Amino acid sequence: MKGKVLDIGCGQADVKKYLESDTEYIGLDYYYTSLNWYDSLPDIYGNAMQLPLADNSVDTVLLLDVLEHLPSSEKCISEIYRSLKPGGTFLLQVPFIYPIHDAPLDFKRWTKYGLQKVLQLYNFEIVEERVQGQPAETSILLLNLALGKLLLNSFRNKNPLLILIPAYPLIVLIMNFLAVVTTVIAPKDNFMPFGYRIIAIKK
């Protein structure tokens, strides 16, 4: 990525370290989330549904695991289209089969068909689609997350399940190994991914 890159919902700007030195990075996030959830500040505060940027002013927009947290996803995509230069790149990533997170600001899940429809509605051309997670990977991910949450709650409530905490890293290691082996052996099947990544171009 080169030129001016806008990272909406930038969090701690982890993406920045992967960009080339001549890239002009702009991290944007809400004031509330920056103040309460992260230990770093964005370059600008802003609302993804009303971007504080001029028309046709950025080369690339990143929206990574953010769309599901917006009350109006369509407004955000419309604003991204407005802000991108013609031919500019939109990199979108969303979870699909994944637990509720950052509650109560977690509003929806998207299938790839829903993403295709809304991007085409706003005149984006999809150039790449990537399914994230084969069935075994998604299943094991959810199992690991559920077990981790169960043990965390047990720790807080002094539940007898606390005895499982020392074994948790080993359980996760074994489950991840099973996911890798199953994914390699089993035929590819995209019916239950944990997420999607799409690259689209502004027409």
PDB file of C-alpha atoms in Angstrom, residues 88-199:
ATOM      1  CA  GLY A  88      -8.649   3.554  -4.795  1.00  0.00           C
ATOM      2  CA  THR A  89      -8.556   0.335  -2.768  1.00  0.00           C
ATOM      3  CA  PHE A  90     -10.937  -0.729  -0.008  1.00  0.00           C
ATOM      4  CA  LEU A  91      -9.747  -3.585   2.233  1.00  0.00           C
ATOM      5  CA  LEU A  92     -12.605  -4.987   4.302  1.00  0.00           C
ATOM      6  CA  GLN A  93     -12.472  -7.712   6.941  1.00  0.00           C
ATOM      7  CA  VAL A  94     -15.403  -8.939   9.029  1.00  0.00           C
ATOM      8  CA  PRO A  95     -16.083 -11.843  11.398  1.00  0.00           C
ATOM      9  CA  PHE A  96     -18.867 -14.300  10.578  1.00  0.00           C
ATOM     10  CA  ILE A  97     -19.099 -17.239  13.007  1.00  0.00           C
ATOM     11  CA  TYR A  98     -17.593 -15.508  16.019  1.00  0.00           C
ATOM     12  CA  PRO A  99     -18.678 -14.661  19.590  1.00  0.00           C
ATOM     13  CA  ILE A 100     -20.217 -11.362  20.617  1.00  0.00           C
ATOM     14  CA  HIS A 101     -17.401  -8.937  21.408  1.00  0.00           C
ATOM     15  CA  ASP A 102     -17.035  -5.290  22.446  1.00  0.00           C
ATOM     16  CA  ALA A 103     -20.630  -5.426  23.694  1.00  0.00           C
ATOM     17  CA  PRO A 104     -22.958  -3.638  23.467  1.00  0.00           C
ATOM     18  CA  LEU A 105     -21.388  -2.289  20.254  1.00  0.00           C
ATOM     19  CA  ASP A 106     -21.678  -5.526  18.282  1.00  0.00           C
ATOM     20  CA  PHE A 107     -24.648  -5.334  15.934  1.00  0.00           C
ATOM     21  CA  LYS A 108     -24.492  -7.880  13.110  1.00  0.00           C
ATOM     22  CA  ARG A 109     -22.693 -10.576  11.120  1.00  0.00           C
ATOM     23  CA  TRP A 110     -22.250 -10.564   7.342  1.00  0.00           C
ATOM     24  CA  THR A 111     -22.195 -13.413   4.836  1.00  0.00           C
ATOM     25  CA  LYS A 112     -20.086 -12.939   1.727  1.00  0.00           C
ATOM     26  CA  TYR A 113     -23.308 -12.580  -0.252  1.00  0.00           C
ATOM     27  CA  GLY A 114     -24.440  -9.677   1.894  1.00  0.00           C
ATOM     28  CA  LEU A 115     -21.041  -8.025   1.490  1.00  0.00           C
ATOM     29  CA  GLN A 116     -21.117  -8.524  -2.269  1.00  0.00           C
ATOM     30  CA  LYS A 117     -24.556  -6.956  -2.485  1.00  0.00           C
ATOM     31  CA  VAL A 118     -23.778  -3.859  -0.432  1.00  0.00           C
ATOM     32  CA  LEU A 119     -20.427  -3.242  -2.144  1.00  0.00           C
ATOM     33  CA  GLN A 120     -21.996  -3.524  -5.583  1.00  0.00           C
ATOM     34  CA  LEU A 121     -24.792  -1.206  -4.455  1.00  0.00           C
ATOM     35  CA  TYR A 122     -22.194   1.483  -3.736  1.00  0.00           C
ATOM     36  CA  ASN A 123     -20.378   0.901  -7.028  1.00  0.00           C
ATOM     37  CA  PHE A 124     -17.329  -0.982  -5.760  1.00  0.00           C
ATOM     38  CA  GLU A 125     -15.716  -3.643  -7.914  1.00  0.00           C
ATOM     39  CA  ILE A 126     -14.675  -6.698  -5.893  1.00  0.00           C
ATOM     40  CA  VAL A 127     -11.266  -7.948  -7.031  1.00  0.00           C
ATOM     41  CA  GLU A 128     -10.520 -10.511  -4.322  1.00  0.00           C
ATOM     42  CA  GLU A 129     -12.509 -12.524  -1.788  1.00  0.00           C
ATOM     43  CA  ARG A 130     -10.964 -14.673   0.899  1.00  0.00           C
ATOM     44  CA  VAL A 131     -12.779 -17.056   3.210  1.00  0.00           C
ATOM     45  CA  GLN A 132     -11.128 -17.231   6.637  1.00  0.00           C
ATOM     46  CA  GLY A 133     -11.367 -20.594   8.338  1.00  0.00           C
ATOM     47  CA  GLN A 134     -12.276 -24.106   7.285  1.00  0.00           C
ATOM     48  CA  PRO A 135     -14.968 -25.917   9.349  1.00  0.00           C
ATOM     49  CA  ALA A 136     -12.477 -27.604  11.695  1.00  0.00           C
ATOM     50  CA  GLU A 137     -10.580 -24.349  12.273  1.00  0.00           C
ATOM     51  CA  THR A 138     -13.759 -22.428  13.055  1.00  0.00           C
ATOM     52  CA  SER A 139     -15.050 -25.167  15.364  1.00  0.00           C
ATOM     53  CA  ILE A 140     -11.795 -25.375  17.325  1.00  0.00           C
ATOM     54  CA  LEU A 141     -11.530 -21.584  17.525  1.00  0.00           C
ATOM     55  CA  LEU A 142     -14.992 -21.379  19.077  1.00  0.00           C
ATOM     56  CA  LEU A 143     -14.242 -24.251  21.454  1.00  0.00           C
ATOM     57  CA  ASN A 144     -11.009 -22.606  22.621  1.00  0.00           C
ATOM     58  CA  LEU A 145     -12.737 -19.252  23.112  1.00  0.00           C
ATOM     59  CA  ALA A 146     -15.648 -20.851  24.982  1.00  0.00           C
ATOM     60  CA  LEU A 147     -13.309 -22.792  27.269  1.00  0.00           C
ATOM     61  CA  GLY A 148     -11.225 -19.679  27.910  1.00  0.00           C
ATOM     62  CA  LYS A 149     -14.332 -17.684  28.840  1.00  0.00           C
ATOM     63  CA  LEU A 150     -15.574 -20.500  31.061  1.00  0.00           C
ATOM     64  CA  LEU A 151     -12.280 -20.601  32.949  1.00  0.00           C
ATOM     65  CA  LEU A 152     -12.156 -16.809  33.244  1.00  0.00           C
ATOM     66  CA  ASN A 153     -15.637 -16.788  34.759  1.00  0.00           C
ATOM     67  CA  SER A 154     -14.635 -19.658  37.064  1.00  0.00           C
ATOM     68  CA  PHE A 155     -11.646 -17.626  38.254  1.00  0.00           C
ATOM     69  CA  ARG A 156     -13.836 -14.611  38.969  1.00  0.00           C
ATOM     70  CA  ASN A 157     -16.470 -16.687  40.776  1.00  0.00           C
ATOM     71  CA  LYS A 158     -14.062 -19.087  42.512  1.00  0.00           C
ATOM     72  CA  ASN A 159     -15.742 -22.020  40.756  1.00  0.00           C
ATOM     73  CA  PRO A 160     -14.345 -25.601  41.121  1.00  0.00           C
ATOM     74  CA  LEU A 161     -13.528 -25.556  37.392  1.00  0.00           C
ATOM     75  CA  LEU A 162     -10.477 -23.523  38.410  1.00  0.00           C
ATOM     76  CA  ILE A 163      -8.599 -26.816  38.566  1.00  0.00           C
ATOM     77  CA  LEU A 164      -8.621 -26.884  34.738  1.00  0.00           C
ATOM     78  CA  ILE A 165      -6.730 -23.601  34.348  1.00  0.00           C
ATOM     79  CA  PRO A 166      -3.210 -25.156  34.436  1.00  0.00           C
ATOM     80  CA  ALA A 167      -4.260 -27.567  31.679  1.00  0.00           C
ATOM     81  CA  TYR A 168      -5.731 -24.870  29.425  1.00  0.00           C
ATOM     82  CA  PRO A 169      -2.565 -24.158  27.366  1.00  0.00           C
ATOM     83  CA  LEU A 170      -2.112 -27.878  26.682  1.00  0.00           C
ATOM     84  CA  ILE A 171      -5.781 -28.284  25.717  1.00  0.00           C
ATOM     85  CA  VAL A 172      -5.516 -25.362  23.286  1.00  0.00           C
ATOM     86  CA  LEU A 173      -2.315 -26.779  21.803  1.00  0.00           C
ATOM     87  CA  ILE A 174      -3.917 -30.189  21.231  1.00  0.00           C
ATOM     88  CA  MET A 175      -7.083 -28.685  19.765  1.00  0.00           C
ATOM     89  CA  ASN A 176      -5.112 -26.433  17.410  1.00  0.00           C
ATOM     90  CA  PHE A 177      -3.079 -29.422  16.238  1.00  0.00           C
ATOM     91  CA  LEU A 178      -6.293 -31.322  15.509  1.00  0.00           C
ATOM     92  CA  ALA A 179      -7.632 -28.336  13.567  1.00  0.00           C
ATOM     93  CA  VAL A 180      -4.501 -28.163  11.415  1.00  0.00           C
ATOM     94  CA  VAL A 181      -4.475 -31.904  10.707  1.00  0.00           C
ATOM     95  CA  THR A 182      -8.201 -32.000   9.911  1.00  0.00           C
ATOM     96  CA  THR A 183      -7.953 -28.966   7.640  1.00  0.00           C
ATOM     97  CA  VAL A 184      -5.085 -30.531   5.690  1.00  0.00           C
ATOM     98  CA  ILE A 185      -6.812 -33.900   5.289  1.00  0.00           C
ATOM     99  CA  ALA A 186     -10.439 -32.866   4.757  1.00  0.00           C
ATOM    100  CA  PRO A 187     -11.769 -31.475   1.458  1.00  0.00           C
ATOM    101  CA  LYS A 188     -12.040 -27.690   1.360  1.00  0.00           C
ATOM    102  CA  ASP A 189     -15.466 -26.450   2.367  1.00  0.00           C
ATOM    103  CA  ASN A 190     -16.418 -22.811   2.899  1.00  0.00           C
ATOM    104  CA  PHE A 191     -19.767 -23.297   4.614  1.00  0.00           C
ATOM    105  CA  MET A 192     -18.717 -22.159   8.130  1.00  0.00           C
ATOM    106  CA  PRO A 193     -15.872 -19.627   8.071  1.00  0.00           C
ATOM    107  CA  PHE A 194     -15.034 -17.467  11.054  1.00  0.00           C
ATOM    108  CA  GLY A 195     -14.621 -14.448   8.787  1.00  0.00           C
ATOM    109  CA  TYR A 196     -14.208 -12.899   5.358  1.00  0.00           C
ATOM    110  CA  ARG A 197     -11.685 -10.565   3.770  1.00  0.00           C
ATOM    111  CA  ILE A 198     -12.525  -8.624   0.617  1.00  0.00           C
ATOM    112  CA  ILE A 199     -10.534  -6.240  -1.559  1.00  0.00           C
TER     113      ILE A 199
END
